[in-house]
Amino acid sequence: MRAGHWKDVRSEDWQSLQWQLRNLIRTPRRLAELLELPAGEAAAVQQLEKQFRFAISPYYFSLIDCADPGDPIRRMIVPSSLESSGGGSHDPLSEKDDRVAPGLTHRYPDRVLFVVTSFCSSYCRFCIRKRNWKTSDAASTRAEIDQAVAYLRAHEEVRDVLLSGGDPLTLPLDQLDYILAQIRSVKHVEFVRIGSREPVMLPMRITDDLLRVLDRNGSPWINTHFNHPREITEEAAKACEKLARTGIPLNNQTVLLAGVNDDIATMKDLVRRLLGIRVRPYYLYHCDPVIGASHFRTSVWKGVEIIEALRGHTTGLAVPTFVVDAPGGAGKIPLTPNYLVSAAPGRVVLRNFEGVILGYSDQDSVAPSAASHSVTDVAQSGGQPLIPLGQPHYERRNERKP
Ligand code: SF4
């Protein structure tokens, strides 16, 4: 897939990682050559460049529909004056508060986040680690990596290490190899995950050399980061296939972004296509309050509404867990539509994916069908509440009715 700007580039060059990196779009001037910017936007981009990093791979840029100012890919990657509208913090998840060694955040009981670079081949406008774009707190030297690994060795409760960044798959291969080998040498670490958007924004990165490094280090799990169905191109699918063939389990994390994927049809298309390339939708994140990203934030209810529209309406494997990462480092909180309406001794009242409300015996003693309420009941109840069954005082009231 290539837009007109690069139609004359030889296919070998286009598919080459080195060519893509040599031709990164990284100046407002180059951006203005490729994209018509509305009045005032060019100046805004110049200003934003001083505040936030900016780079786009030609491959990822080619996914933009340049004729559409509201194009979702464009919204995710091209700087916008909306980023100056205020709000948000540099470290919305307070990762630095739980920093225990260079790049290492230890928040959950048995797992750690290990930030190993601040570099990405393209920079997302909604990134939660913009703080690293100015002053990196990643473990980037051997001494820093060794210090972090020493912490892992000393903490036997840690069994899961998530490498993140920046994008760990942009690291020089000898450095990635070193980090993975060091972590694997810690006996109690059972598995390693890598968070990467390279399969999405620069699938040419998934080279045979990279696969060899991953393979000899036990094929760590990879969390991809597809946000929109149009990111699932032939190239991205091929990259994921290569990873899967190397024995790497692939899960996807999506961020819920206003104007990008905050509608049911887009999200349904995304999760179905992800399964089509053997990537399991894992998390749907509510967009965190990071600086420069307030225009991407939706209501929390939007995420719940999307899950409601997926659960039962498409394959269960395609339904991610919707989570809000709580401020102050309180961790991920899963939010789901409420399917358990109420509970009473021996009985619960449930709601199915179609909105049908029904009683369900908890003890095999009562037939569930006898207890069902449906949306029709609600509509016909004349505004009266649907009373959970098994509540003695309501049953007594009913008996007293004439
Ligand atoms: S690839 Fe990940 S780390 Fe890099 S800018 Fe995008 S969201 Fe941030």
Short mmCIF file of C-alpha atoms and ligand atoms in Angstrom, two decimals:
data_model
loop_
_atom_site.label_atom_id
_atom_site.label_comp_id
_atom_site.label_asym_id
_atom_site.label_seq_id
_atom_site.Cartn_x
_atom_site.Cartn_y
_atom_site.Cartn_z
CA MET A 1 0.00 0.00 0.00
CA ARG A 2 1.67 3.23 -1.15
CA ALA A 3 0.34 6.73 -1.54
CA GLY A 4 1.21 8.79 -4.62
CA HIS A 5 4.16 10.43 -2.86
CA TRP A 6 6.15 7.21 -2.96
CA LYS A 7 4.70 5.47 -5.98
CA ASP A 8 8.06 5.55 -7.77
CA VAL A 9 10.00 4.02 -4.89
CA ARG A 10 11.26 0.55 -5.78
CA SER A 11 9.41 -2.21 -3.99
CA GLU A 12 12.66 -3.53 -2.39
CA ASP A 13 13.30 -0.07 -0.96
CA TRP A 14 9.76 0.36 0.32
CA GLN A 15 9.95 -3.01 2.06
CA SER A 16 13.37 -2.25 3.52
CA LEU A 17 13.65 -1.25 7.16
CA GLN A 18 16.70 0.89 6.44
CA TRP A 19 14.96 2.79 3.64
CA GLN A 20 11.95 3.48 5.86
CA LEU A 21 14.16 4.73 8.70
CA ARG A 22 16.23 6.89 6.34
CA ASN A 23 13.07 8.49 5.04
CA LEU A 24 11.22 9.12 8.29
CA ILE A 25 9.10 12.25 8.15
CA ARG A 26 10.49 14.26 11.01
CA THR A 27 10.26 17.94 10.17
CA PRO A 28 7.23 20.21 9.86
CA ARG A 29 8.57 21.28 6.45
CA ARG A 30 8.57 17.71 5.12
CA LEU A 31 5.12 17.18 6.60
CA ALA A 32 3.81 20.27 4.81
CA GLU A 33 5.19 18.92 1.51
CA LEU A 34 3.17 15.74 1.94
CA LEU A 35 -0.02 16.99 3.54
CA GLU A 36 -2.11 20.07 3.07
CA LEU A 37 -2.31 21.62 6.53
CA PRO A 38 -5.24 23.90 7.33
CA ALA A 39 -4.47 27.55 8.05
CA GLY A 40 -2.77 27.93 11.40
CA GLU A 41 -1.88 24.24 11.66
CA ALA A 42 1.56 24.63 10.09
CA ALA A 43 2.52 27.15 12.78
CA ALA A 44 1.03 24.88 15.48
CA VAL A 45 3.09 21.94 14.24
CA GLN A 46 6.25 24.10 14.39
CA GLN A 47 5.44 24.97 17.98
CA LEU A 48 4.51 21.44 19.03
CA GLU A 49 7.76 20.09 17.66
CA LYS A 50 9.53 21.92 20.47
CA GLN A 51 7.34 20.22 23.06
CA PHE A 52 6.73 16.69 21.76
CA ARG A 53 8.73 14.37 19.52
CA PHE A 54 7.57 13.96 15.98
CA ALA A 55 8.36 11.24 13.42
CA ILE A 56 6.26 9.20 11.02
CA SER A 57 7.43 6.29 8.89
CA PRO A 58 6.58 6.64 5.19
CA TYR A 59 4.80 3.29 5.46
CA TYR A 60 2.49 4.49 8.25
CA PHE A 61 2.00 7.87 6.60
CA SER A 62 0.87 6.08 3.43
CA LEU A 63 -2.16 4.77 5.36
CA ILE A 64 -3.50 8.33 5.75
CA ASP A 65 -6.29 9.46 3.49
CA CYS A 66 -4.79 12.88 2.76
CA ALA A 67 -8.09 14.16 1.35
CA ASP A 68 -9.82 13.67 4.70
CA PRO A 69 -8.83 16.18 7.42
CA GLY A 70 -10.57 13.95 10.00
CA ASP A 71 -8.85 10.76 8.86
CA PRO A 72 -8.35 8.48 11.91
CA ILE A 73 -4.76 7.50 11.05
CA ARG A 74 -3.89 11.15 10.55
CA ARG A 75 -5.46 12.01 13.88
CA MET A 76 -3.27 9.47 15.67
CA ILE A 77 0.05 10.50 14.17
CA VAL A 78 0.02 14.05 12.77
CA PRO A 79 0.56 16.85 15.31
CA SER A 80 -2.48 19.04 15.80
CA SER A 81 -3.17 22.40 17.41
CA LEU A 82 -5.69 20.54 19.62
CA GLU A 83 -2.70 19.26 21.58
CA SER A 84 -2.26 22.73 23.05
CA SER A 85 -5.73 22.77 24.55
CA GLY A 86 -4.42 22.00 28.05
CA GLY A 87 -5.13 19.35 30.65
CA GLY A 88 -3.38 16.12 31.38
CA SER A 89 -0.12 15.33 33.09
CA HIS A 90 3.31 14.08 32.03
CA ASP A 91 3.00 10.87 34.04
CA PRO A 92 -0.72 10.12 34.32
CA LEU A 93 -0.15 6.65 35.76
CA SER A 94 2.46 7.81 38.27
CA GLU A 95 4.87 5.20 36.98
CA LYS A 96 7.79 7.14 38.37
CA ASP A 97 6.37 6.83 41.88
CA ASP A 98 6.82 3.05 41.73
CA ARG A 99 10.24 3.16 40.10
CA VAL A 100 12.58 0.74 41.83
CA ALA A 101 15.57 0.69 39.45
CA PRO A 102 16.43 2.30 36.10
CA GLY A 103 13.43 1.84 33.80
CA LEU A 104 11.75 -0.52 36.27
CA THR A 105 8.30 0.09 37.75
CA HIS A 106 7.09 -2.45 40.32
CA ARG A 107 3.41 -1.91 41.04
CA TYR A 108 1.58 -5.21 40.85
CA PRO A 109 2.45 -8.13 43.13
CA ASP A 110 4.14 -10.44 40.63
CA ARG A 111 5.01 -8.38 37.57
CA VAL A 112 7.07 -5.38 36.55
CA LEU A 113 7.21 -2.85 33.76
CA PHE A 114 10.68 -2.45 32.27
CA VAL A 115 11.12 0.62 30.07
CA VAL A 116 14.17 -0.04 27.91
CA THR A 117 14.10 2.79 25.39
CA SER A 118 12.41 6.10 24.73
CA PHE A 119 12.71 5.70 20.95
CA CYS A 120 9.88 4.82 18.53
CA SER A 121 9.99 4.81 14.76
CA SER A 122 6.80 6.92 14.73
CA TYR A 123 5.34 8.86 17.64
CA CYS A 124 1.67 8.56 18.55
CA ARG A 125 0.06 11.80 19.63
CA PHE A 126 -1.75 10.07 22.52
CA CYS A 127 1.33 8.32 23.96
CA ILE A 128 1.31 8.04 27.77
CA ARG A 129 5.12 8.14 28.02
CA LYS A 130 5.69 11.55 26.48
CA ARG A 131 7.64 12.33 29.60
CA ASN A 132 10.42 10.15 28.17
CA TRP A 133 10.57 12.20 25.00
CA LYS A 134 12.34 15.02 26.84
CA THR A 135 14.21 13.31 29.64
CA SER A 136 14.28 9.57 29.31
CA ASP A 137 13.94 7.39 32.40
CA ALA A 138 14.52 4.23 30.34
CA ALA A 139 17.31 1.80 31.18
CA SER A 140 19.50 2.44 28.20
CA THR A 141 23.08 1.67 29.24
CA ARG A 142 24.45 -1.76 30.16
CA ALA A 143 25.02 -0.54 33.71
CA GLU A 144 21.37 0.57 34.02
CA ILE A 145 20.08 -2.67 32.54
CA ASP A 146 22.29 -4.68 34.92
CA GLN A 147 20.99 -2.66 37.86
CA ALA A 148 17.39 -3.38 36.88
CA VAL A 149 18.13 -7.09 36.37
CA ALA A 150 19.81 -7.18 39.80
CA TYR A 151 16.50 -5.96 41.26
CA LEU A 152 14.66 -8.76 39.45
CA ARG A 153 17.12 -11.32 40.80
CA ALA A 154 16.60 -10.06 44.33
CA HIS A 155 12.78 -10.16 44.08
CA GLU A 156 11.57 -13.71 43.76
CA GLU A 157 7.95 -12.61 43.63
CA VAL A 158 8.47 -11.21 40.13
CA ARG A 159 7.46 -13.80 37.58
CA ASP A 160 6.41 -11.61 34.64
CA VAL A 161 8.40 -8.81 32.99
CA LEU A 162 6.80 -6.46 30.47
CA LEU A 163 9.31 -4.70 28.23
CA SER A 164 8.06 -1.39 27.01
CA GLY A 165 9.27 2.02 26.00
CA GLY A 166 9.32 3.72 23.59
CA ASP A 167 9.26 0.64 21.47
CA PRO A 168 11.60 -2.20 22.51
CA LEU A 169 11.56 -3.66 19.00
CA THR A 170 13.33 -0.53 17.72
CA LEU A 171 16.39 -1.37 19.83
CA PRO A 172 19.62 -2.48 18.15
CA LEU A 173 19.37 -6.26 18.06
CA ASP A 174 22.46 -6.88 20.19
CA GLN A 175 20.95 -4.73 22.94
CA LEU A 176 17.56 -6.42 22.75
CA ASP A 177 19.34 -9.79 22.80
CA TYR A 178 21.31 -8.77 25.88
CA ILE A 179 18.24 -7.55 27.77
CA LEU A 180 16.21 -10.66 26.98
CA ALA A 181 19.07 -13.00 27.83
CA GLN A 182 19.69 -11.25 31.13
CA ILE A 183 16.03 -11.44 32.11
CA ARG A 184 15.85 -15.09 31.10
CA SER A 185 18.82 -15.83 33.33
CA VAL A 186 16.66 -14.90 36.33
CA LYS A 187 15.24 -18.28 37.29
CA HIS A 188 11.98 -17.15 38.88
CA VAL A 189 10.92 -15.00 35.90
CA GLU A 190 8.47 -17.26 34.13
CA PHE A 191 7.71 -15.16 31.12
CA VAL A 192 8.50 -11.96 29.29
CA ARG A 193 6.20 -9.77 27.28
CA ILE A 194 7.12 -7.03 24.83
CA GLY A 195 4.79 -4.14 24.03
CA SER A 196 5.36 -2.99 20.47
CA ARG A 197 3.65 -0.93 17.81
CA GLU A 198 6.24 -1.84 15.18
CA PRO A 199 4.02 -4.49 13.53
CA VAL A 200 1.54 -1.63 13.03
CA MET A 201 3.68 1.38 12.15
CA LEU A 202 6.75 -0.26 10.64
CA PRO A 203 6.09 -3.94 9.88
CA MET A 204 9.36 -4.04 7.93
CA ARG A 205 10.98 -4.19 11.37
CA ILE A 206 9.95 -7.82 11.74
CA THR A 207 13.06 -9.09 9.99
CA ASP A 208 14.51 -12.59 10.06
CA ASP A 209 17.33 -11.29 12.26
CA LEU A 210 14.83 -9.98 14.81
CA LEU A 211 12.92 -13.26 14.74
CA ARG A 212 16.15 -15.15 15.46
CA VAL A 213 16.81 -12.98 18.52
CA LEU A 214 13.28 -13.54 19.80
CA ASP A 215 13.43 -17.24 19.07
CA ARG A 216 16.68 -17.84 20.92
CA ASN A 217 15.28 -15.96 23.90
CA GLY A 218 12.28 -18.18 24.39
CA SER A 219 9.84 -16.39 22.05
CA PRO A 220 8.52 -13.77 24.46
CA TRP A 221 4.88 -12.81 24.21
CA ILE A 222 4.18 -9.70 22.17
CA ASN A 223 1.45 -7.17 22.81
CA THR A 224 0.71 -5.40 19.56
CA HIS A 225 -1.08 -2.07 19.46
CA PHE A 226 -3.60 -1.87 16.63
CA ASN A 227 -6.18 0.89 17.10
CA HIS A 228 -7.99 0.98 13.78
CA PRO A 229 -8.96 -1.66 11.21
CA ARG A 230 -7.15 0.24 8.46
CA GLU A 231 -3.89 -0.46 10.27
CA ILE A 232 -4.35 -4.14 9.45
CA THR A 233 -2.68 -4.11 6.05
CA GLU A 234 -1.12 -6.88 4.06
CA GLU A 235 2.30 -5.87 5.46
CA ALA A 236 1.06 -5.82 9.06
CA ALA A 237 -0.65 -9.18 8.61
CA LYS A 238 2.56 -10.66 7.21
CA ALA A 239 4.59 -9.29 10.13
CA CYS A 240 2.17 -10.85 12.63
CA GLU A 241 2.20 -14.12 10.76
CA LYS A 242 6.00 -14.24 10.93
CA LEU A 243 5.88 -13.61 14.68
CA ALA A 244 3.20 -16.24 15.19
CA ARG A 245 5.19 -18.79 13.18
CA THR A 246 8.12 -18.16 15.51
CA GLY A 247 5.89 -19.34 18.34
CA ILE A 248 5.16 -15.90 19.73
CA PRO A 249 1.70 -15.49 21.26
CA LEU A 250 0.19 -12.22 20.04
CA ASN A 251 -2.26 -10.14 22.03
CA ASN A 252 -3.44 -6.68 21.15
CA GLN A 253 -3.92 -3.58 23.24
CA THR A 254 -6.13 -0.86 21.79
CA VAL A 255 -6.56 2.62 23.16
CA LEU A 256 -10.07 4.02 22.91
CA LEU A 257 -9.61 7.27 21.00
CA ALA A 258 -12.22 9.88 20.13
CA GLY A 259 -12.53 10.36 16.39
CA VAL A 260 -10.50 7.22 15.73
CA ASN A 261 -12.24 4.13 17.06
CA ASP A 262 -14.93 5.33 19.46
CA ASP A 263 -17.76 3.73 17.57
CA ILE A 264 -19.12 0.24 17.60
CA ALA A 265 -18.77 -0.52 13.90
CA THR A 266 -15.07 0.43 13.80
CA MET A 267 -14.29 -1.53 16.93
CA LYS A 268 -16.19 -4.59 15.76
CA ASP A 269 -14.34 -4.50 12.47
CA LEU A 270 -11.02 -4.11 14.29
CA VAL A 271 -11.43 -7.04 16.68
CA ARG A 272 -12.69 -9.35 13.96
CA ARG A 273 -9.82 -8.50 11.69
CA LEU A 274 -7.37 -8.98 14.53
CA LEU A 275 -8.55 -12.53 15.02
CA GLY A 276 -8.18 -12.96 11.26
CA ILE A 277 -4.44 -12.32 11.62
CA ARG A 278 -4.21 -14.49 14.75
CA VAL A 279 -3.92 -11.61 17.19
CA ARG A 280 -6.12 -11.87 20.25
CA PRO A 281 -7.79 -8.61 21.37
CA TYR A 282 -6.61 -8.33 24.97
CA TYR A 283 -7.19 -4.87 26.42
CA LEU A 284 -9.22 -1.86 25.39
CA TYR A 285 -7.76 1.04 27.36
CA HIS A 286 -9.61 4.12 28.30
CA CYS A 287 -7.42 6.98 27.07
CA ASP A 288 -5.30 8.23 29.95
CA PRO A 289 -5.15 11.91 30.88
CA VAL A 290 -1.72 12.54 29.40
CA ILE A 291 -0.59 15.98 28.40
CA GLY A 292 -1.57 17.02 24.87
CA ALA A 293 -4.17 14.28 24.44
CA SER A 294 -7.38 15.63 25.96
CA HIS A 295 -9.03 15.71 22.52
CA PHE A 296 -8.66 11.93 22.34
CA ARG A 297 -10.51 11.21 25.55
CA THR A 298 -14.02 9.77 25.54
CA SER A 299 -16.47 9.14 28.31
CA VAL A 300 -15.82 5.95 30.28
CA TRP A 301 -19.31 4.86 29.27
CA LYS A 302 -18.27 4.79 25.63
CA GLY A 303 -15.94 1.88 26.40
CA VAL A 304 -18.64 0.04 28.31
CA GLU A 305 -21.07 0.62 25.43
CA ILE A 306 -18.57 -0.85 22.99
CA ILE A 307 -18.01 -3.95 25.10
CA GLU A 308 -21.79 -4.32 25.44
CA ALA A 309 -22.03 -4.29 21.64
CA LEU A 310 -19.30 -6.90 21.27
CA ARG A 311 -20.04 -9.38 24.06
CA GLY A 312 -22.42 -12.00 22.69
CA HIS A 313 -22.60 -10.25 19.33
CA THR A 314 -19.27 -11.57 18.13
CA THR A 315 -16.84 -14.34 19.05
CA GLY A 316 -15.87 -14.26 22.70
CA LEU A 317 -12.19 -14.44 21.75
CA ALA A 318 -12.60 -11.10 19.98
CA VAL A 319 -13.83 -9.26 23.06
CA PRO A 320 -11.10 -7.38 24.93
CA THR A 321 -11.24 -6.35 28.56
CA PHE A 322 -12.03 -2.68 28.90
CA VAL A 323 -9.83 -1.08 31.55
CA VAL A 324 -9.34 2.28 33.13
CA ASP A 325 -5.83 2.79 34.44
CA ALA A 326 -6.55 4.51 37.70
CA PRO A 327 -4.69 7.73 38.47
CA GLY A 328 -2.13 7.83 41.23
CA GLY A 329 -0.86 4.38 40.32
CA ALA A 330 -3.93 2.51 41.57
CA GLY A 331 -3.66 0.11 38.63
CA LYS A 332 -6.00 -1.20 35.98
CA ILE A 333 -9.68 -1.42 36.81
CA PRO A 334 -11.73 -3.61 34.47
CA LEU A 335 -15.14 -2.23 33.58
CA THR A 336 -17.85 -4.37 32.08
CA PRO A 337 -21.51 -3.93 31.36
CA ASN A 338 -23.49 -5.22 34.28
CA TYR A 339 -24.81 -8.69 33.60
CA LEU A 340 -25.49 -9.55 37.21
CA VAL A 341 -28.58 -7.51 38.00
CA SER A 342 -29.04 -8.62 41.58
CA ALA A 343 -28.50 -11.50 43.94
CA ALA A 344 -30.49 -13.14 46.71
CA PRO A 345 -30.06 -16.36 48.68
CA GLY A 346 -30.30 -19.24 46.26
CA ARG A 347 -30.93 -17.06 43.22
CA VAL A 348 -29.39 -14.38 41.06
CA VAL A 349 -30.97 -12.20 38.40
CA LEU A 350 -28.93 -11.93 35.24
CA ARG A 351 -29.10 -9.99 32.02
CA ASN A 352 -28.04 -11.52 28.73
CA PHE A 353 -26.43 -9.84 25.72
CA GLU A 354 -29.84 -9.08 24.22
CA GLY A 355 -31.01 -7.29 27.35
CA VAL A 356 -33.21 -10.16 28.49
CA ILE A 357 -33.37 -10.28 32.28
CA LEU A 358 -33.75 -13.66 33.86
CA GLY A 359 -33.49 -15.37 37.16
CA TYR A 360 -30.90 -18.06 37.66
CA SER A 361 -30.89 -20.58 40.45
CA ASP A 362 -27.73 -20.72 42.45
CA GLN A 363 -28.63 -24.03 44.10
CA ASP A 364 -30.44 -26.21 41.55
CA SER A 365 -33.55 -25.98 43.67
CA VAL A 366 -35.60 -23.51 41.65
CA ALA A 367 -36.21 -23.58 37.90
CA PRO A 368 -34.54 -20.47 36.45
CA SER A 369 -37.13 -20.07 33.73
CA ALA A 370 -39.79 -19.41 36.35
CA ALA A 371 -37.95 -16.35 37.46
CA SER A 372 -37.26 -14.52 34.25
CA HIS A 373 -37.83 -10.86 33.59
CA SER A 374 -37.38 -9.52 30.09
CA VAL A 375 -36.95 -6.09 28.56
CA THR A 376 -40.62 -6.43 27.61
CA ASP A 377 -41.44 -6.77 31.29
CA VAL A 378 -39.52 -3.58 31.92
CA ALA A 379 -41.36 -1.78 29.15
CA GLN A 380 -44.71 -3.01 30.45
CA SER A 381 -43.98 -2.42 34.08
CA GLY A 382 -45.28 1.15 33.91
CA GLY A 383 -42.17 2.51 35.54
CA GLN A 384 -42.31 0.02 38.40
CA PRO A 385 -39.02 -1.58 39.33
CA LEU A 386 -38.29 -5.17 38.46
CA ILE A 387 -38.02 -6.80 41.85
CA PRO A 388 -35.39 -9.46 42.30
CA LEU A 389 -36.89 -12.82 43.10
CA GLY A 390 -36.17 -14.43 46.39
CA GLN A 391 -36.59 -11.21 48.36
CA PRO A 392 -39.02 -12.31 51.12
CA HIS A 393 -40.53 -8.95 51.95
CA TYR A 394 -41.37 -8.25 48.29
CA GLU A 395 -42.92 -11.72 47.99
CA ARG A 396 -45.01 -11.07 51.06
CA ARG A 397 -46.13 -7.74 49.60
CA ASN A 398 -47.21 -9.54 46.41
CA GLU A 399 -49.20 -12.04 48.44
CA ARG A 400 -51.02 -9.22 50.19
CA LYS A 401 -52.05 -7.59 46.89
CA PRO A 402 -55.78 -8.02 46.15
S1 SF4 B 1 4.58 3.40 19.74
FE1 SF4 B 1 3.91 3.25 21.88
S2 SF4 B 1 5.53 4.18 23.05
FE2 SF4 B 1 5.81 4.84 20.91
S3 SF4 B 1 4.73 6.75 20.73
FE3 SF4 B 1 3.29 5.16 20.15
S4 SF4 B 1 2.18 4.67 22.04
FE4 SF4 B 1 4.06 5.79 22.64
#
